[in-house]
């Protein structure tokens, strides 16, 4: 949570700091709050939050289930007629799928706040003006696809972490490998799916 909070604030801060000279050069500084807010909402916040989430959660799930697999706890559940998939996988996938959209909304607000701080320090930006510029630029069709795809990202994080942990073998070395590969695979799949989901969202909700 602290990592996500700090990252979210810095995303907005740095994005505005990098974009401001370019907007000023082209005489479009009035569009800076809205343009950066759109970038944050539609792409930066969902993807970066998902990648951080994958790094923390996928590895944790992979290590946890991997440890249960190599210590034969999962085998013991199967022998006891308990469905390990239902108790160990389904619950974790549902949790990751539901939590990531909430985290993303939190990061969006923090990033927009970071952008306001950057503009306040450089231009003495008025809060009311900044809020109106952001609200008038970010529409319903921008927010819905951005949040919708985080459900997909959350599902990917959960299912990849569970899969790599569930099939782990080779003792403690296998647990470490499951944890590492879960992060790499989840991050890669998130980026690939993002490309497809962006195209779909632009077809349904064009900018």
PDB file of C-alpha atoms in Angstrom:
ATOM      1  CA  UNK A   1       0.000   0.000   0.000  1.00  0.00           C
ATOM      2  CA  UNK A   2       2.745   2.561   0.790  1.00  0.00           C
ATOM      3  CA  UNK A   3       4.514   1.684  -2.475  1.00  0.00           C
ATOM      4  CA  UNK A   4       1.317   2.187  -4.458  1.00  0.00           C
ATOM      5  CA  UNK A   5       0.619   5.480  -2.664  1.00  0.00           C
ATOM      6  CA  UNK A   6       4.073   6.920  -3.272  1.00  0.00           C
ATOM      7  CA  UNK A   7       4.157   5.705  -6.865  1.00  0.00           C
ATOM      8  CA  UNK A   8       0.716   7.116  -7.602  1.00  0.00           C
ATOM      9  CA  UNK A   9       1.625  10.566  -6.306  1.00  0.00           C
ATOM     10  CA  UNK A  10       4.946  10.605  -8.164  1.00  0.00           C
ATOM     11  CA  UNK A  11       3.296   9.544 -11.446  1.00  0.00           C
ATOM     12  CA  UNK A  12       1.229  12.728 -11.502  1.00  0.00           C
ATOM     13  CA  UNK A  13       4.043  14.907 -10.202  1.00  0.00           C
ATOM     14  CA  UNK A  14       6.615  13.756 -12.751  1.00  0.00           C
ATOM     15  CA  UNK A  15       4.157  13.604 -15.656  1.00  0.00           C
ATOM     16  CA  UNK A  16       3.223  17.257 -15.189  1.00  0.00           C
ATOM     17  CA  UNK A  17       6.856  18.299 -14.661  1.00  0.00           C
ATOM     18  CA  UNK A  18       7.861  16.577 -17.911  1.00  0.00           C
ATOM     19  CA  UNK A  19       4.850  17.745 -19.921  1.00  0.00           C
ATOM     20  CA  UNK A  20       4.703  21.371 -18.799  1.00  0.00           C
ATOM     21  CA  UNK A  21       7.654  22.687 -20.889  1.00  0.00           C
ATOM     22  CA  UNK A  22       6.262  21.002 -24.007  1.00  0.00           C
ATOM     23  CA  UNK A  23       2.772  22.437 -23.533  1.00  0.00           C
ATOM     24  CA  UNK A  24       4.210  25.894 -22.871  1.00  0.00           C
ATOM     25  CA  UNK A  25       6.378  25.651 -26.004  1.00  0.00           C
ATOM     26  CA  UNK A  26       3.296  25.059 -28.140  1.00  0.00           C
ATOM     27  CA  UNK A  27       1.185  27.625 -26.301  1.00  0.00           C
ATOM     28  CA  UNK A  28      -1.170  25.012 -24.908  1.00  0.00           C
ATOM     29  CA  UNK A  29      -0.503  25.271 -21.179  1.00  0.00           C
ATOM     30  CA  UNK A  30      -4.239  25.695 -20.500  1.00  0.00           C
ATOM     31  CA  UNK A  31      -4.749  22.115 -21.659  1.00  0.00           C
ATOM     32  CA  UNK A  32      -2.085  20.658 -19.365  1.00  0.00           C
ATOM     33  CA  UNK A  33      -4.314  19.675 -16.393  1.00  0.00           C
ATOM     34  CA  UNK A  34      -6.866  17.948 -18.601  1.00  0.00           C
ATOM     35  CA  UNK A  35      -4.352  16.212 -20.850  1.00  0.00           C
ATOM     36  CA  UNK A  36      -2.307  14.807 -17.987  1.00  0.00           C
ATOM     37  CA  UNK A  37      -5.458  13.698 -16.159  1.00  0.00           C
ATOM     38  CA  UNK A  38      -6.572  11.822 -19.281  1.00  0.00           C
ATOM     39  CA  UNK A  39      -3.185  10.127 -19.568  1.00  0.00           C
ATOM     40  CA  UNK A  40      -3.350   9.092 -15.926  1.00  0.00           C
ATOM     41  CA  UNK A  41      -6.921   7.804 -16.038  1.00  0.00           C
ATOM     42  CA  UNK A  42      -6.837   5.979 -19.367  1.00  0.00           C
ATOM     43  CA  UNK A  43      -3.415   4.347 -19.213  1.00  0.00           C
ATOM     44  CA  UNK A  44      -0.762   5.223 -16.648  1.00  0.00           C
ATOM     45  CA  UNK A  45      -2.645   4.544 -13.416  1.00  0.00           C
ATOM     46  CA  UNK A  46      -4.257   1.230 -14.478  1.00  0.00           C
ATOM     47  CA  UNK A  47      -1.116  -0.277 -16.008  1.00  0.00           C
ATOM     48  CA  UNK A  48       1.464   0.881 -13.466  1.00  0.00           C
ATOM     49  CA  UNK A  49      -0.787  -0.110 -10.564  1.00  0.00           C
ATOM     50  CA  UNK A  50      -1.312  -3.529 -12.145  1.00  0.00           C
ATOM     51  CA  UNK A  51       2.440  -4.056 -12.608  1.00  0.00           C
ATOM     52  CA  UNK A  52       3.170  -3.093  -8.994  1.00  0.00           C
ATOM     53  CA  UNK A  53       0.310  -5.314  -7.858  1.00  0.00           C
ATOM     54  CA  UNK A  54       1.706  -8.192  -9.923  1.00  0.00           C
ATOM     55  CA  UNK A  55       5.160  -7.743  -8.431  1.00  0.00           C
ATOM     56  CA  UNK A  56       3.838  -7.898  -4.896  1.00  0.00           C
ATOM     57  CA  UNK A  57       0.842 -10.214  -5.061  1.00  0.00           C
ATOM     58  CA  UNK A  58       1.728 -12.688  -7.813  1.00  0.00           C
ATOM     59  CA  UNK A  59       5.032 -13.467  -6.148  1.00  0.00           C
ATOM     60  CA  UNK A  60       3.337 -13.851  -2.762  1.00  0.00           C
ATOM     61  CA  UNK A  61       0.662 -16.192  -4.064  1.00  0.00           C
ATOM     62  CA  UNK A  62       3.224 -18.190  -6.048  1.00  0.00           C
ATOM     63  CA  UNK A  63       5.473 -18.574  -3.016  1.00  0.00           C
ATOM     64  CA  UNK A  64       2.599 -19.448  -0.676  1.00  0.00           C
ATOM     65  CA  UNK A  65       1.022 -22.101  -2.885  1.00  0.00           C
ATOM     66  CA  UNK A  66       4.451 -23.329  -3.947  1.00  0.00           C
ATOM     67  CA  UNK A  67       5.372 -23.920  -0.314  1.00  0.00           C
ATOM     68  CA  UNK A  68       2.115 -25.773   0.235  1.00  0.00           C
ATOM     69  CA  UNK A  69       2.797 -27.911  -2.819  1.00  0.00           C
ATOM     70  CA  UNK A  70       6.382 -28.908  -1.970  1.00  0.00           C
ATOM     71  CA  UNK A  71       5.483 -29.622   1.669  1.00  0.00           C
ATOM     72  CA  UNK A  72       2.600 -31.808   0.434  1.00  0.00           C
ATOM     73  CA  UNK A  73      -0.104 -29.753   2.151  1.00  0.00           C
ATOM     74  CA  UNK A  74      -2.081 -29.640  -1.091  1.00  0.00           C
ATOM     75  CA  UNK A  75      -1.730 -33.404  -1.456  1.00  0.00           C
ATOM     76  CA  UNK A  76      -3.040 -33.802   2.094  1.00  0.00           C
ATOM     77  CA  UNK A  77      -6.098 -31.703   1.227  1.00  0.00           C
ATOM     78  CA  UNK A  78      -6.791 -33.886  -1.797  1.00  0.00           C
ATOM     79  CA  UNK A  79      -6.491 -37.054   0.299  1.00  0.00           C
ATOM     80  CA  UNK A  80      -8.910 -35.553   2.829  1.00  0.00           C
ATOM     81  CA  UNK A  81     -11.491 -35.049   0.049  1.00  0.00           C
ATOM     82  CA  UNK A  82     -11.096 -31.250   0.245  1.00  0.00           C
ATOM     83  CA  UNK A  83     -11.010 -29.471  -3.091  1.00  0.00           C
ATOM     84  CA  UNK A  84      -7.762 -27.433  -2.948  1.00  0.00           C
ATOM     85  CA  UNK A  85      -8.623 -25.569  -6.139  1.00  0.00           C
ATOM     86  CA  UNK A  86     -11.798 -24.195  -4.569  1.00  0.00           C
ATOM     87  CA  UNK A  87     -10.205 -23.163  -1.274  1.00  0.00           C
ATOM     88  CA  UNK A  88      -6.769 -22.051  -2.470  1.00  0.00           C
ATOM     89  CA  UNK A  89      -7.215 -20.788  -6.015  1.00  0.00           C
ATOM     90  CA  UNK A  90     -10.755 -19.482  -6.444  1.00  0.00           C
ATOM     91  CA  UNK A  91     -10.695 -17.326  -3.311  1.00  0.00           C
ATOM     92  CA  UNK A  92      -7.364 -15.732  -4.238  1.00  0.00           C
ATOM     93  CA  UNK A  93      -8.382 -15.028  -7.823  1.00  0.00           C
ATOM     94  CA  UNK A  94     -11.641 -13.402  -6.694  1.00  0.00           C
ATOM     95  CA  UNK A  95      -9.714 -11.278  -4.178  1.00  0.00           C
ATOM     96  CA  UNK A  96      -7.144 -10.030  -6.704  1.00  0.00           C
ATOM     97  CA  UNK A  97      -9.851  -9.358  -9.293  1.00  0.00           C
ATOM     98  CA  UNK A  98     -11.854  -7.188  -6.887  1.00  0.00           C
ATOM     99  CA  UNK A  99      -9.001  -5.387  -5.115  1.00  0.00           C
ATOM    100  CA  UNK A 100      -7.058  -4.077  -8.123  1.00  0.00           C
ATOM    101  CA  UNK A 101      -9.842  -1.767  -9.434  1.00  0.00           C
ATOM    102  CA  UNK A 102     -10.141  -0.203  -5.976  1.00  0.00           C
ATOM    103  CA  UNK A 103      -6.384   0.338  -5.825  1.00  0.00           C
ATOM    104  CA  UNK A 104      -6.443   1.844  -9.308  1.00  0.00           C
ATOM    105  CA  UNK A 105      -9.102   4.412  -8.376  1.00  0.00           C
ATOM    106  CA  UNK A 106      -7.004   5.327  -5.337  1.00  0.00           C
ATOM    107  CA  UNK A 107      -3.903   5.762  -7.524  1.00  0.00           C
ATOM    108  CA  UNK A 108      -5.834   7.900 -10.018  1.00  0.00           C
ATOM    109  CA  UNK A 109      -6.801  10.366  -7.290  1.00  0.00           C
ATOM    110  CA  UNK A 110      -3.263  10.431  -5.894  1.00  0.00           C
ATOM    111  CA  UNK A 111      -1.751  10.963  -9.340  1.00  0.00           C
ATOM    112  CA  UNK A 112      -4.109  13.831 -10.122  1.00  0.00           C
ATOM    113  CA  UNK A 113      -3.226  15.319  -6.717  1.00  0.00           C
ATOM    114  CA  UNK A 114       0.461  14.965  -7.593  1.00  0.00           C
ATOM    115  CA  UNK A 115      -0.158  16.852 -10.827  1.00  0.00           C
ATOM    116  CA  UNK A 116      -1.857  19.633  -8.899  1.00  0.00           C
ATOM    117  CA  UNK A 117       1.114  19.925  -6.532  1.00  0.00           C
ATOM    118  CA  UNK A 118       3.499  20.183  -9.492  1.00  0.00           C
ATOM    119  CA  UNK A 119       1.426  22.929 -11.120  1.00  0.00           C
ATOM    120  CA  UNK A 120       1.002  24.761  -7.820  1.00  0.00           C
ATOM    121  CA  UNK A 121       4.763  24.847  -7.315  1.00  0.00           C
ATOM    122  CA  UNK A 122       5.484  25.996 -10.872  1.00  0.00           C
ATOM    123  CA  UNK A 123       2.503  28.217 -11.707  1.00  0.00           C
ATOM    124  CA  UNK A 124       0.642  28.784  -8.452  1.00  0.00           C
ATOM    125  CA  UNK A 125      -2.294  26.820  -9.873  1.00  0.00           C
ATOM    126  CA  UNK A 126      -5.705  27.512  -8.351  1.00  0.00           C
ATOM    127  CA  UNK A 127      -7.410  24.391  -6.978  1.00  0.00           C
ATOM    128  CA  UNK A 128     -10.853  25.277  -8.368  1.00  0.00           C
ATOM    129  CA  UNK A 129      -9.439  25.922 -11.843  1.00  0.00           C
ATOM    130  CA  UNK A 130      -7.484  22.663 -11.764  1.00  0.00           C
ATOM    131  CA  UNK A 131     -10.507  20.667 -10.596  1.00  0.00           C
ATOM    132  CA  UNK A 132     -12.745  22.165 -13.288  1.00  0.00           C
ATOM    133  CA  UNK A 133     -10.149  21.491 -15.983  1.00  0.00           C
ATOM    134  CA  UNK A 134      -9.811  17.855 -14.928  1.00  0.00           C
ATOM    135  CA  UNK A 135     -13.559  17.253 -14.570  1.00  0.00           C
ATOM    136  CA  UNK A 136     -14.325  18.818 -17.951  1.00  0.00           C
ATOM    137  CA  UNK A 137     -11.652  16.717 -19.675  1.00  0.00           C
ATOM    138  CA  UNK A 138     -12.212  13.284 -18.124  1.00  0.00           C
ATOM    139  CA  UNK A 139     -15.496  11.809 -19.294  1.00  0.00           C
ATOM    140  CA  UNK A 140     -17.478   8.727 -18.338  1.00  0.00           C
ATOM    141  CA  UNK A 141     -16.155   6.967 -21.432  1.00  0.00           C
ATOM    142  CA  UNK A 142     -12.594   7.502 -20.209  1.00  0.00           C
ATOM    143  CA  UNK A 143     -13.074   6.152 -16.701  1.00  0.00           C
ATOM    144  CA  UNK A 144     -15.213   3.083 -17.401  1.00  0.00           C
ATOM    145  CA  UNK A 145     -12.843   1.241 -19.795  1.00  0.00           C
ATOM    146  CA  UNK A 146      -9.863   2.130 -17.606  1.00  0.00           C
ATOM    147  CA  UNK A 147     -11.447   0.583 -14.520  1.00  0.00           C
ATOM    148  CA  UNK A 148     -12.971  -2.307 -16.479  1.00  0.00           C
ATOM    149  CA  UNK A 149      -9.601  -3.504 -17.716  1.00  0.00           C
ATOM    150  CA  UNK A 150      -8.215  -3.550 -14.174  1.00  0.00           C
ATOM    151  CA  UNK A 151     -10.656  -6.377 -13.413  1.00  0.00           C
ATOM    152  CA  UNK A 152      -8.927  -8.311 -16.197  1.00  0.00           C
ATOM    153  CA  UNK A 153      -5.489  -7.379 -14.861  1.00  0.00           C
ATOM    154  CA  UNK A 154      -6.485  -8.458 -11.350  1.00  0.00           C
ATOM    155  CA  UNK A 155      -7.717 -11.784 -12.673  1.00  0.00           C
ATOM    156  CA  UNK A 156      -4.429 -12.282 -14.538  1.00  0.00           C
ATOM    157  CA  UNK A 157      -2.383 -11.558 -11.412  1.00  0.00           C
ATOM    158  CA  UNK A 158      -4.378 -14.053  -9.371  1.00  0.00           C
ATOM    159  CA  UNK A 159      -4.560 -16.849 -11.913  1.00  0.00           C
ATOM    160  CA  UNK A 160      -0.875 -16.674 -12.888  1.00  0.00           C
ATOM    161  CA  UNK A 161       0.313 -16.602  -9.265  1.00  0.00           C
ATOM    162  CA  UNK A 162      -1.934 -19.534  -8.366  1.00  0.00           C
ATOM    163  CA  UNK A 163      -0.931 -21.535 -11.439  1.00  0.00           C
ATOM    164  CA  UNK A 164       2.825 -21.141 -10.931  1.00  0.00           C
ATOM    165  CA  UNK A 165       2.533 -21.948  -7.233  1.00  0.00           C
ATOM    166  CA  UNK A 166       0.171 -24.871  -7.758  1.00  0.00           C
ATOM    167  CA  UNK A 167       2.537 -26.660 -10.160  1.00  0.00           C
ATOM    168  CA  UNK A 168       5.734 -25.866  -8.218  1.00  0.00           C
ATOM    169  CA  UNK A 169       8.155 -28.687  -7.507  1.00  0.00           C
ATOM    170  CA  UNK A 170      11.793 -29.165  -6.565  1.00  0.00           C
ATOM    171  CA  UNK A 171      11.756 -28.052  -2.932  1.00  0.00           C
ATOM    172  CA  UNK A 172      12.687 -24.546  -1.827  1.00  0.00           C
ATOM    173  CA  UNK A 173      14.381 -23.828  -5.146  1.00  0.00           C
ATOM    174  CA  UNK A 174      11.131 -24.619  -6.920  1.00  0.00           C
ATOM    175  CA  UNK A 175       9.236 -22.236  -4.642  1.00  0.00           C
ATOM    176  CA  UNK A 176      11.637 -19.406  -5.470  1.00  0.00           C
ATOM    177  CA  UNK A 177      11.363 -20.152  -9.168  1.00  0.00           C
ATOM    178  CA  UNK A 178       7.562 -20.211  -9.000  1.00  0.00           C
ATOM    179  CA  UNK A 179       7.528 -16.836  -7.248  1.00  0.00           C
ATOM    180  CA  UNK A 180       9.874 -15.215  -9.765  1.00  0.00           C
ATOM    181  CA  UNK A 181       8.279 -16.616 -12.899  1.00  0.00           C
ATOM    182  CA  UNK A 182       4.816 -15.661 -11.626  1.00  0.00           C
ATOM    183  CA  UNK A 183       5.820 -11.986 -11.532  1.00  0.00           C
ATOM    184  CA  UNK A 184       7.475 -12.034 -14.950  1.00  0.00           C
ATOM    185  CA  UNK A 185       4.648 -13.934 -16.627  1.00  0.00           C
ATOM    186  CA  UNK A 186       1.872 -11.870 -15.026  1.00  0.00           C
ATOM    187  CA  UNK A 187       3.575  -8.590 -16.007  1.00  0.00           C
ATOM    188  CA  UNK A 188       4.067  -9.740 -19.591  1.00  0.00           C
ATOM    189  CA  UNK A 189       0.470 -10.924 -19.966  1.00  0.00           C
ATOM    190  CA  UNK A 190      -0.826  -7.661 -18.461  1.00  0.00           C
ATOM    191  CA  UNK A 191       1.081  -5.620 -21.052  1.00  0.00           C
ATOM    192  CA  UNK A 192      -0.098  -7.839 -23.903  1.00  0.00           C
ATOM    193  CA  UNK A 193      -3.719  -7.710 -22.774  1.00  0.00           C
ATOM    194  CA  UNK A 194      -3.476  -3.950 -22.280  1.00  0.00           C
ATOM    195  CA  UNK A 195      -2.632  -3.512 -25.957  1.00  0.00           C
ATOM    196  CA  UNK A 196      -5.726  -5.470 -26.968  1.00  0.00           C
ATOM    197  CA  UNK A 197      -8.011  -3.841 -24.394  1.00  0.00           C
ATOM    198  CA  UNK A 198      -6.929  -0.330 -25.404  1.00  0.00           C
ATOM    199  CA  UNK A 199      -7.868  -1.078 -29.008  1.00  0.00           C
ATOM    200  CA  UNK A 200     -11.236  -2.490 -27.948  1.00  0.00           C
ATOM    201  CA  UNK A 201     -11.978   0.435 -25.623  1.00  0.00           C
ATOM    202  CA  UNK A 202     -11.159   2.962 -28.363  1.00  0.00           C
ATOM    203  CA  UNK A 203     -13.577   1.195 -30.690  1.00  0.00           C
ATOM    204  CA  UNK A 204     -16.361   1.273 -28.093  1.00  0.00           C
ATOM    205  CA  UNK A 205     -15.557   4.626 -26.454  1.00  0.00           C
ATOM    206  CA  UNK A 206     -13.595   6.735 -28.987  1.00  0.00           C
ATOM    207  CA  UNK A 207     -11.800   9.765 -27.600  1.00  0.00           C
TER     208      UNK A 207
END
